[in-house]
PDB file of C-alpha atoms in Angstrom:
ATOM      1  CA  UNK A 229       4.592   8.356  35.073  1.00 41.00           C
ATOM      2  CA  UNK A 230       2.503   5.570  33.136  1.00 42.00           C
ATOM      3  CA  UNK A 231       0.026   6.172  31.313  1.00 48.00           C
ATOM      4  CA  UNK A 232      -3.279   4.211  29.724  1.00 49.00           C
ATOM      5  CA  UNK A 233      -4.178   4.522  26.652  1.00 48.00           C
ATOM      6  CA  UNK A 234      -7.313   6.118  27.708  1.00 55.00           C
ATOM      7  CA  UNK A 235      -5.812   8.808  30.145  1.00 82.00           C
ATOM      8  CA  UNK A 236      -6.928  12.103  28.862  1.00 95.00           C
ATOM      9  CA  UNK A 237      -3.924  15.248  28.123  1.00 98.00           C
ATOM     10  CA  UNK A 238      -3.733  18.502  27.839  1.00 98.00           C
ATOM     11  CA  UNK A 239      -2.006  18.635  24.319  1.00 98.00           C
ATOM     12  CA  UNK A 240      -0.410  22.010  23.098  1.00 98.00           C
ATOM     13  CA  UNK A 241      -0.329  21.941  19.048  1.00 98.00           C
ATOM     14  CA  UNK A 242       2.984  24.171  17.391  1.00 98.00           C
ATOM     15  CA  UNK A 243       1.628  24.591  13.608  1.00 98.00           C
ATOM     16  CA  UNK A 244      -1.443  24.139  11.805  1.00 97.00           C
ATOM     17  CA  UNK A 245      -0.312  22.412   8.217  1.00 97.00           C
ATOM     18  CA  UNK A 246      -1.369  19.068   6.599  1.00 97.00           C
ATOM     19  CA  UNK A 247      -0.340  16.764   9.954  1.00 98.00           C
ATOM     20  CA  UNK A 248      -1.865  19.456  12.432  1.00 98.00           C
ATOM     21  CA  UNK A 249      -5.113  19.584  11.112  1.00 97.00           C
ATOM     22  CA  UNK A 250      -5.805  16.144  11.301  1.00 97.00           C
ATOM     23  CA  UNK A 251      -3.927  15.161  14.259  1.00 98.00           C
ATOM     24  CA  UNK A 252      -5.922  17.685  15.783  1.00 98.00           C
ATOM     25  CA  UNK A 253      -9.458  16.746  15.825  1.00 98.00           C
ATOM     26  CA  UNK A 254      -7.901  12.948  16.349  1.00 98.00           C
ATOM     27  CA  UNK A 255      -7.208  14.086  19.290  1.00 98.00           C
ATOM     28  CA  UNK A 256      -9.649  15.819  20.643  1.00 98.00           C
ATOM     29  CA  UNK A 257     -11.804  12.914  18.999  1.00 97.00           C
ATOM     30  CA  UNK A 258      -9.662  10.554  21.877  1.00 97.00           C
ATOM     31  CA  UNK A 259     -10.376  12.269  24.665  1.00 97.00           C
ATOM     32  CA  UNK A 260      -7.588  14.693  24.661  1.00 98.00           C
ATOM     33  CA  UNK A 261      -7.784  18.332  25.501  1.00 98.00           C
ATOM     34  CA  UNK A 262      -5.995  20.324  22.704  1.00 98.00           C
ATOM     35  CA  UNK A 263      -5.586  23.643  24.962  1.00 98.00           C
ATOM     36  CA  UNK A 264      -3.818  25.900  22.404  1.00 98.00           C
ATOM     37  CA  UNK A 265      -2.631  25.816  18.468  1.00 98.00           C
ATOM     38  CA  UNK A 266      -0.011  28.139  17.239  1.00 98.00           C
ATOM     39  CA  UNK A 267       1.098  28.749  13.654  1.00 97.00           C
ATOM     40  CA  UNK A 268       3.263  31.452  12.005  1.00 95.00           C
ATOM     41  CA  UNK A 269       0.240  32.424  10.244  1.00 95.00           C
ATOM     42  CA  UNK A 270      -2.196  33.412  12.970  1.00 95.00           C
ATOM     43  CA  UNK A 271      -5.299  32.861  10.731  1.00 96.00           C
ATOM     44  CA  UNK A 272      -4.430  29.105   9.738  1.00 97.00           C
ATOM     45  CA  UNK A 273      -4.040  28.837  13.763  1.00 97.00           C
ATOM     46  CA  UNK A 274      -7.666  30.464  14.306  1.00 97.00           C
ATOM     47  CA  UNK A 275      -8.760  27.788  11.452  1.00 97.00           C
ATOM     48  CA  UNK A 276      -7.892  24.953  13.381  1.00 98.00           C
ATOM     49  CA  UNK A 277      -8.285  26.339  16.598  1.00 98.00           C
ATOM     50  CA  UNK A 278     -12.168  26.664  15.857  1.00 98.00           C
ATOM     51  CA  UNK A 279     -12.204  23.055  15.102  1.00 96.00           C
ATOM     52  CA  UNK A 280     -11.413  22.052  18.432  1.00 97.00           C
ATOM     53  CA  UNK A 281     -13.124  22.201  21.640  1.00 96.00           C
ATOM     54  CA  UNK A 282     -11.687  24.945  24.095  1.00 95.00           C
ATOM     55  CA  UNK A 283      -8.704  25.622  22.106  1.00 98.00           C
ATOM     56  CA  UNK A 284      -7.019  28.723  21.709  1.00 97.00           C
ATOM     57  CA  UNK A 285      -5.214  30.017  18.666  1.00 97.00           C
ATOM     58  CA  UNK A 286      -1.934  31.720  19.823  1.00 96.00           C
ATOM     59  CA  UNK A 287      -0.776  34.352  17.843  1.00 90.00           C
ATOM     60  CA  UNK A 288       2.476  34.111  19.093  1.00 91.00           C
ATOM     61  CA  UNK A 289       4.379  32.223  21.689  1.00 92.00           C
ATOM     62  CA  UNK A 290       5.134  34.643  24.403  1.00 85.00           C
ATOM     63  CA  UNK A 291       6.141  33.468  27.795  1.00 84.00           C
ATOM     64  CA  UNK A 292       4.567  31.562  29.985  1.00 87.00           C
ATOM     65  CA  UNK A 293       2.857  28.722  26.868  1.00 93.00           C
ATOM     66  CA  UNK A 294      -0.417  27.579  28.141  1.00 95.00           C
ATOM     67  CA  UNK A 295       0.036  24.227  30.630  1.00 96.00           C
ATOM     68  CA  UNK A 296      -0.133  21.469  28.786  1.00 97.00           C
ATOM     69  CA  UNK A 297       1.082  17.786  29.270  1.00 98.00           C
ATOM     70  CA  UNK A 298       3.375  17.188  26.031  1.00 98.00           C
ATOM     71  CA  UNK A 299       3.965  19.993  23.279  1.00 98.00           C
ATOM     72  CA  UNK A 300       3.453  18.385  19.516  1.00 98.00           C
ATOM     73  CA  UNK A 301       5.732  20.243  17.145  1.00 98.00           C
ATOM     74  CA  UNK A 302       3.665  19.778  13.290  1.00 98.00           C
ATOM     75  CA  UNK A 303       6.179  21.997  11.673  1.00 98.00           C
ATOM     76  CA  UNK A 304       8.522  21.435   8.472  1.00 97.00           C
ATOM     77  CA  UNK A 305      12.102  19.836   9.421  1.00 97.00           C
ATOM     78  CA  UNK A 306      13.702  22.798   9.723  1.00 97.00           C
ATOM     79  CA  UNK A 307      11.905  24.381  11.632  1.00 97.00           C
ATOM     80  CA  UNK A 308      12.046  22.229  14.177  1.00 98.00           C
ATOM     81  CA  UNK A 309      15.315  23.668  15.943  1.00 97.00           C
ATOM     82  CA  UNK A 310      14.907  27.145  15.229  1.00 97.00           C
ATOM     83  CA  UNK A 311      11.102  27.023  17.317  1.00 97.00           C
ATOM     84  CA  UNK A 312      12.779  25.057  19.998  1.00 97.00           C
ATOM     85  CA  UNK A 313      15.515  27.702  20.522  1.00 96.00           C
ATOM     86  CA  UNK A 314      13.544  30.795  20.219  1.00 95.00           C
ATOM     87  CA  UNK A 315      10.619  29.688  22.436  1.00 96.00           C
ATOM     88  CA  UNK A 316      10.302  29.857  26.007  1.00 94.00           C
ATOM     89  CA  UNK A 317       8.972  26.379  27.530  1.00 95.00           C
ATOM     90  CA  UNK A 318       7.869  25.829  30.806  1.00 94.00           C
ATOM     91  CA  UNK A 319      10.359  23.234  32.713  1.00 92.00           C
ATOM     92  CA  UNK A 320      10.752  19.750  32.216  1.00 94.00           C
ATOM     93  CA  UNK A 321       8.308  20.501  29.205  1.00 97.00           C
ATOM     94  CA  UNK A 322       7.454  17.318  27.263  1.00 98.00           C
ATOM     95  CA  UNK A 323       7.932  18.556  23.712  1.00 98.00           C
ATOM     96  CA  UNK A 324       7.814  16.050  21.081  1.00 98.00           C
ATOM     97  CA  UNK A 325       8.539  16.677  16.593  1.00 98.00           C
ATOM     98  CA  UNK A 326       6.430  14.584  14.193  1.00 98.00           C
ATOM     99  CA  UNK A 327       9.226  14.267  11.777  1.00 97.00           C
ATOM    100  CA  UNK A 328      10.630  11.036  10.345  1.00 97.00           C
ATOM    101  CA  UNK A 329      14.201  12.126   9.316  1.00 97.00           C
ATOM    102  CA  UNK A 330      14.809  14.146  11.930  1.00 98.00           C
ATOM    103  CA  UNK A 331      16.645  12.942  14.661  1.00 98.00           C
ATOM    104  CA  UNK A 332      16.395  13.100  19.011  1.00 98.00           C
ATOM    105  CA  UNK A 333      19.543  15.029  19.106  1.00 97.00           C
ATOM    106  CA  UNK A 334      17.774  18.227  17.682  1.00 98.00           C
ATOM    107  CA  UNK A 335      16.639  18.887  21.418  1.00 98.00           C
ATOM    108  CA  UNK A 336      19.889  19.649  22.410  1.00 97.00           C
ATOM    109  CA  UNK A 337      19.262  23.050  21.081  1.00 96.00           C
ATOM    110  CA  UNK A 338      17.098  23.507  24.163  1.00 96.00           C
ATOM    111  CA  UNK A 339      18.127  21.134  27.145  1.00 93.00           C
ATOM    112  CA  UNK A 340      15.576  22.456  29.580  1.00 91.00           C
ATOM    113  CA  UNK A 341      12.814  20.295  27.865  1.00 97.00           C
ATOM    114  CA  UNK A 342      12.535  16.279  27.931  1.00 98.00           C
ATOM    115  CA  UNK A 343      12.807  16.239  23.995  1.00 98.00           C
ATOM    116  CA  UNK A 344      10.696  12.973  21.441  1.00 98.00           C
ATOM    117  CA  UNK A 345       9.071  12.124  18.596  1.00 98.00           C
ATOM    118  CA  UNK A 346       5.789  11.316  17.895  1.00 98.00           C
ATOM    119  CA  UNK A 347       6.002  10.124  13.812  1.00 98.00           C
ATOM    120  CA  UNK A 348       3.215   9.007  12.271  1.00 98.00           C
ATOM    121  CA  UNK A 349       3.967   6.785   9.134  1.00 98.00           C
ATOM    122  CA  UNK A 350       1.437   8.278   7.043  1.00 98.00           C
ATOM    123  CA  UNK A 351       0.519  10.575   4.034  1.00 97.00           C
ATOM    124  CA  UNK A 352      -1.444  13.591   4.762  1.00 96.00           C
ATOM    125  CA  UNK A 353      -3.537  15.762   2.325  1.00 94.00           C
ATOM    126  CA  UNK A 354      -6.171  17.943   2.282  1.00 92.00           C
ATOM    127  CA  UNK A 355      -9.821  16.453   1.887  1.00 91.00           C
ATOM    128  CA  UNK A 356      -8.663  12.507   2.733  1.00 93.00           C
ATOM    129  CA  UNK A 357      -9.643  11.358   5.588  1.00 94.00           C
ATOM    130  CA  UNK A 358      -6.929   9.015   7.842  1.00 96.00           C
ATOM    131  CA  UNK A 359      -7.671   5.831   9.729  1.00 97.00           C
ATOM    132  CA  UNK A 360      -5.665   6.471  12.450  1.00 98.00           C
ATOM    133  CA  UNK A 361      -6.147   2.989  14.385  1.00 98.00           C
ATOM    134  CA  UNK A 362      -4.133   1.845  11.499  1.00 98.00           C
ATOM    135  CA  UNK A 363      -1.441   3.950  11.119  1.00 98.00           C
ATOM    136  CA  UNK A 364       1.328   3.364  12.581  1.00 98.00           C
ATOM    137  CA  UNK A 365       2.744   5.755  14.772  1.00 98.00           C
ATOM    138  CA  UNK A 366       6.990   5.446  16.100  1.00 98.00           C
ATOM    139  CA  UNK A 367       7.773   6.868  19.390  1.00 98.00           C
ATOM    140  CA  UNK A 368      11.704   7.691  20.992  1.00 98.00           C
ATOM    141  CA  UNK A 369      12.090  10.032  23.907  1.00 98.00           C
ATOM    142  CA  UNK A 370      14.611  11.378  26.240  1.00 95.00           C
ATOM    143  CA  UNK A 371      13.541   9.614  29.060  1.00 97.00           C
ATOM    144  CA  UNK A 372      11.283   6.997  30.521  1.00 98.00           C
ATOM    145  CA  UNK A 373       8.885   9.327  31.896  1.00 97.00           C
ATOM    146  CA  UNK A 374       8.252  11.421  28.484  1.00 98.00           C
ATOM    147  CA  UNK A 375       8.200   7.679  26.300  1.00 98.00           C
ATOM    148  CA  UNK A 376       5.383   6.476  28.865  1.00 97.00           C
ATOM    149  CA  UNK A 377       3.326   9.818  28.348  1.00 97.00           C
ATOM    150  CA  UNK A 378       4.080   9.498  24.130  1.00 98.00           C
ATOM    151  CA  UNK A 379       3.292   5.510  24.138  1.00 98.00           C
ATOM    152  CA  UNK A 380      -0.216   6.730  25.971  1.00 97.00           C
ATOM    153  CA  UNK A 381      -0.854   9.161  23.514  1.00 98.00           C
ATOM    154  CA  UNK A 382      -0.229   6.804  20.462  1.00 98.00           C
ATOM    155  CA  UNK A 383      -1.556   4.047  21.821  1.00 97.00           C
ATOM    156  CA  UNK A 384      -5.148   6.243  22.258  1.00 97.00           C
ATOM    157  CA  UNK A 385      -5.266   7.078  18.819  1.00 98.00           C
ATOM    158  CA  UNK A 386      -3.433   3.936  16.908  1.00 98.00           C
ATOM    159  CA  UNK A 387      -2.802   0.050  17.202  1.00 98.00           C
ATOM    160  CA  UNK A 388       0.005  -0.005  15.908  1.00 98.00           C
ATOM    161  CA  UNK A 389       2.612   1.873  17.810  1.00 98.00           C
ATOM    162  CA  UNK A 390       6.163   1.396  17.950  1.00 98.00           C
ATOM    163  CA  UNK A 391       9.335   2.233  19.817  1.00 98.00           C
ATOM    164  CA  UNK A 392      12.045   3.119  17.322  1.00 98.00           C
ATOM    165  CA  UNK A 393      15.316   5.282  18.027  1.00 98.00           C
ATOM    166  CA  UNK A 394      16.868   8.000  15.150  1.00 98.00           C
ATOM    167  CA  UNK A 395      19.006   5.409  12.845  1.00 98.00           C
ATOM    168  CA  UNK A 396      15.707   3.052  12.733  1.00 98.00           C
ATOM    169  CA  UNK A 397      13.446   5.884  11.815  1.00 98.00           C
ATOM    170  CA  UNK A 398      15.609   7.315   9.671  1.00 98.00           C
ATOM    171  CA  UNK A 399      15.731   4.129   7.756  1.00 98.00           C
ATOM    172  CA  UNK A 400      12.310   3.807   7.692  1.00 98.00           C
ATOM    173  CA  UNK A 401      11.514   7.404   6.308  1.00 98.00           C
ATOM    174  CA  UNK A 402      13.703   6.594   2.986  1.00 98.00           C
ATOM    175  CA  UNK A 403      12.097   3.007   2.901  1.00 98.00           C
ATOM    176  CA  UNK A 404       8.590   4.854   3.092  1.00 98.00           C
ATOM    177  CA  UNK A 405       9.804   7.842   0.331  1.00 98.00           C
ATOM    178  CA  UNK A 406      10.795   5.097  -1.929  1.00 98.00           C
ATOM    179  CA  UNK A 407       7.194   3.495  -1.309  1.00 97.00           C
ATOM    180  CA  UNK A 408       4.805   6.758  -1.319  1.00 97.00           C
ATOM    181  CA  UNK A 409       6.442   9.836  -2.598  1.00 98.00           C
ATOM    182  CA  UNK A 410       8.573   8.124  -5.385  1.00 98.00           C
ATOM    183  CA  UNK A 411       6.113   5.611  -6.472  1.00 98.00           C
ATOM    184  CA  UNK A 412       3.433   8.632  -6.508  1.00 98.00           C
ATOM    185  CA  UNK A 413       5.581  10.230  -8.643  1.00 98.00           C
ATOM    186  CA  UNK A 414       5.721   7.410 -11.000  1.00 98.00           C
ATOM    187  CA  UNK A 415       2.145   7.163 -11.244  1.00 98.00           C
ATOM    188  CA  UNK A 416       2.206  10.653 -12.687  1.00 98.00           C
ATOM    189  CA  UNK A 417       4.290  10.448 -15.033  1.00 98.00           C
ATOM    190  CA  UNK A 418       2.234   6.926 -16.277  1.00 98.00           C
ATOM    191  CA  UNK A 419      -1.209   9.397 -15.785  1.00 98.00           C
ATOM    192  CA  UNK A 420       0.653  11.705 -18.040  1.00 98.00           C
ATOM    193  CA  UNK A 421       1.720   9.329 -20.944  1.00 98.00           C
ATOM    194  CA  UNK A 422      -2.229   7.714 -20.956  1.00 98.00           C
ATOM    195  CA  UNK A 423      -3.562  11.210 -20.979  1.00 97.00           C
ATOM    196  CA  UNK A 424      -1.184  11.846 -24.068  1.00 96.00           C
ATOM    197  CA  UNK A 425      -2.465   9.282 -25.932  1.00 97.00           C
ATOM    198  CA  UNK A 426      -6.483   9.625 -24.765  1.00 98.00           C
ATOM    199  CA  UNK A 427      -6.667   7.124 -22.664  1.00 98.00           C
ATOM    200  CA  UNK A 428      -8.043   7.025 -18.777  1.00 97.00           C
ATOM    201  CA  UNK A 429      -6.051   6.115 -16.328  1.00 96.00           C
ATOM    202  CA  UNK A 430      -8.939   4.202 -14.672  1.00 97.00           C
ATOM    203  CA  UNK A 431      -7.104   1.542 -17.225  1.00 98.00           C
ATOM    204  CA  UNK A 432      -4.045   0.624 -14.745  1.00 98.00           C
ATOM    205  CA  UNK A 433      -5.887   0.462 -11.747  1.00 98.00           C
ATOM    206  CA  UNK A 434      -6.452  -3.502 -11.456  1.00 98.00           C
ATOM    207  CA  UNK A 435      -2.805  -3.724 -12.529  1.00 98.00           C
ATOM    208  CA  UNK A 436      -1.608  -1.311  -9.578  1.00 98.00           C
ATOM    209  CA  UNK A 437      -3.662  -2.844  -6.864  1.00 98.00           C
ATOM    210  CA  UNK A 438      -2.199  -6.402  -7.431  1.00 98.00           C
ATOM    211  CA  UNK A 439       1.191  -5.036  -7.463  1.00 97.00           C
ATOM    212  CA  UNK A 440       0.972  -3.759  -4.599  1.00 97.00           C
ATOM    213  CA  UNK A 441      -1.015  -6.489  -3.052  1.00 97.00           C
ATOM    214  CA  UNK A 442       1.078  -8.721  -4.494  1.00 97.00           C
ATOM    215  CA  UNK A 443       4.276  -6.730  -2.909  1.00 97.00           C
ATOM    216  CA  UNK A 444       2.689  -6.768   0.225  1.00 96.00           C
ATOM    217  CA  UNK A 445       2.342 -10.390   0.612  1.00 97.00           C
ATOM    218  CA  UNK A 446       5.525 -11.542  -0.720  1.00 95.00           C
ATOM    219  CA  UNK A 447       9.393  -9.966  -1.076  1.00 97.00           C
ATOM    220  CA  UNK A 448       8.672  -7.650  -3.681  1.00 97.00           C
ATOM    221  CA  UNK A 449      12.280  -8.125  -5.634  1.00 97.00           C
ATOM    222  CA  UNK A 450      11.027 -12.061  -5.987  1.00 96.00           C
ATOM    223  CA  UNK A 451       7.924 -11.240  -7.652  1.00 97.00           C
ATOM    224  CA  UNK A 452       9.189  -8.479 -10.106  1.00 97.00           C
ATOM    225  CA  UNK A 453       7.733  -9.220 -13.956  1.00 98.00           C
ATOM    226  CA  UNK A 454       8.263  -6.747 -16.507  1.00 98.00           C
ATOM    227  CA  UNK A 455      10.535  -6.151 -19.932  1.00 98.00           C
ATOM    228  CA  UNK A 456      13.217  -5.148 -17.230  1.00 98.00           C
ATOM    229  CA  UNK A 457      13.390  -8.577 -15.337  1.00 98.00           C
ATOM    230  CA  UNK A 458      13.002 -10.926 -18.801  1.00 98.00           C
ATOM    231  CA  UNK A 459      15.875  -8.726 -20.643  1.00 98.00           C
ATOM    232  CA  UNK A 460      13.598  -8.214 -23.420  1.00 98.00           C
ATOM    233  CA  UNK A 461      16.077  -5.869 -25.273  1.00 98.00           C
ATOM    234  CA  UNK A 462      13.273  -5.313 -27.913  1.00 98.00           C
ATOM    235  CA  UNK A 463      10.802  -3.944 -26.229  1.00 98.00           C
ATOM    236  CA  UNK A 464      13.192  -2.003 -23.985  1.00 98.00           C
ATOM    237  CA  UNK A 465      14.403  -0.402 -26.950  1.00 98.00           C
ATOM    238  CA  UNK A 466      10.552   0.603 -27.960  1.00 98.00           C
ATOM    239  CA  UNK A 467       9.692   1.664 -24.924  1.00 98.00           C
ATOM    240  CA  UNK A 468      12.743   4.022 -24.846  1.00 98.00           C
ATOM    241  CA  UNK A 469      11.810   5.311 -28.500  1.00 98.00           C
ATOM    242  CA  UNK A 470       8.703   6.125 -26.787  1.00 97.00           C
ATOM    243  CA  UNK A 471      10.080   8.399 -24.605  1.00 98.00           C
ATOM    244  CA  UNK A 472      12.304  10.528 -26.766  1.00 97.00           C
ATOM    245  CA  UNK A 473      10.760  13.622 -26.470  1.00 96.00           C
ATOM    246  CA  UNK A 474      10.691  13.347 -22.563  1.00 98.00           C
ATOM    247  CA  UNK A 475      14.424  13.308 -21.770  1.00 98.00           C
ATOM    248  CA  UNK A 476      14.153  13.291 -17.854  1.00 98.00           C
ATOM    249  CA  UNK A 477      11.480  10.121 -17.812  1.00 98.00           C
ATOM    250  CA  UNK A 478      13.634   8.431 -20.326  1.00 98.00           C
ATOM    251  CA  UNK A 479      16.799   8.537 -18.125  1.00 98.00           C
ATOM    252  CA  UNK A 480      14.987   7.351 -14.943  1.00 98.00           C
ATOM    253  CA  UNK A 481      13.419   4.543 -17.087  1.00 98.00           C
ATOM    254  CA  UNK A 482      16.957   3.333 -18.159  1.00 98.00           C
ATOM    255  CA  UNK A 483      17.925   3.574 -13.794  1.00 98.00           C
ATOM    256  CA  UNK A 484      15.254   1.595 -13.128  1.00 98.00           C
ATOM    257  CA  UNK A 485      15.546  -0.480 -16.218  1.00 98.00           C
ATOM    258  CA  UNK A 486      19.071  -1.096 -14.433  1.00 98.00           C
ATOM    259  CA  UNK A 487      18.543  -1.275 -10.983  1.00 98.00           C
ATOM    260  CA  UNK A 488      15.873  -3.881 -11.597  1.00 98.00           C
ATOM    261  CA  UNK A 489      18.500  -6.020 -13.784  1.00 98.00           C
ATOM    262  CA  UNK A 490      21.063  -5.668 -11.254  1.00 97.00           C
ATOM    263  CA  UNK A 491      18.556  -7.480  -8.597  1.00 95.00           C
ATOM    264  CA  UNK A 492      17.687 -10.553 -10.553  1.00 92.00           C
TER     265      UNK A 492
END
């Protein structure tokens, strides 16, 4: 079956976490009917539900599901295989995960459906709102018929879609842990050490914004500057002084301190 981008589904939503509750409302935004949400907490399902036009909250997923065109499964990694083996789904079902590690083999835990993957490459938190033409969202599926009905869906809600299979993905979920979750994590632990000393950490924003910019526009091991990449051994030294009474951020400033000499 193709599929526009502008051909309307009946979407069936399997948790009600970060992803769900904006995919959601993005969807019903598009033109898409979201017919039912389930959760294993019925009142985040009712939460969500009430957000969305028509939809009903399941409290649980008793046979027959509610018709719906493709099945989105917002639920943590691993519980992706347990919900696909416990749950009755009508035939053929089009059920698709929104994980980025997590490969298309998992479906084979329940061959009756026509198993995919509908990732979107972003972070998701409470209170932020997401631009969703821009985020890019990777699609694999089973079969040619359940890609065309996932490339539909994306392509309604982003412009910037992409057909990937599991090793790609995969690849691109470290590449994008490395770029969000680790680098957020760095930031904190800089946030921390300003707070320390009574500063705001309004100070390092102009700094962090043309890093990244400046990342972004080039290959960012041929712009890396730092005490790290001119073997200042000096200031190395002070800046691991510095850190003596936090053990843990002094090792992973001596890895980095490495990894970024054994680049140059």
């Amino acid at each position: 079956m193709q599929l526009s981008a502008t051909t309307s589904l009946r979407v069936g939503i399997l948790g009600a976490g970060r992803v769900a509750n904006q995919l959601g409302p993005a969807l019903a935004a598009a033109g898409h009917e979201v017919v039912f949400v389930w959760n294993r907490t019925a009142p985040a399902a009712k939460t969500l539900a009430a957000q969305l036009p028509g939809a009903r909250a399941l409290a649980r997923l008793s046979a027959p599901l509610p018709a719906a065109d493709v099945y989105l499964l917002a639920v943590p990694d691993a519980a992706v295989a347990p919900l696909l083996a416990r749950t009755t789904w009508p035939d053929d079902a089009v059920v698709a995960h929104l994980a980025g590690a997590l490969p298309l083999a998992v479906f084979a835990v329940q061959p009756t459906v026509r198993g995919g993957v509908f990732y979107p490459l972003q972070t998701f938190s409470p209170g932020r709102a997401i631009d969703w033409p821009a985020v890019p969202l990777c699609i694999e599926a089973a079969d040619a018929g359940a890609e065309a009905l996932l490339l539909g869906l994306a392509h309604s809600l982003s412009q910037h879609v992409r057909l990937l299979d599991s090793a790609q993905r995969l690849k691109l979920h470290v590449a994008a842990v490395f770029a969000n979750n680790f680098t957020n994590h760095l930031l904190g632990i800089a946030d921390a050490l300003l707070a320390e000393a009574d500063l705001p950490a309004a100070l390092l924003a102009p700094l962090v914004r043309e890093t990244v910019d400046k990342a972004l526009a080039s290959p960012p091991f041929a712009v890396q500057t730092g005490p790290a990449a001119r073997r200042d051994a000096p200031t190395l030294a002070a800046h691991q002084a510095a850190l003596a009474r936090y053990p843990a951020w002094q090792a992973l400033y001596e890895q980095l301190t490495a990894s970024i000499q054994a680049q140059l």
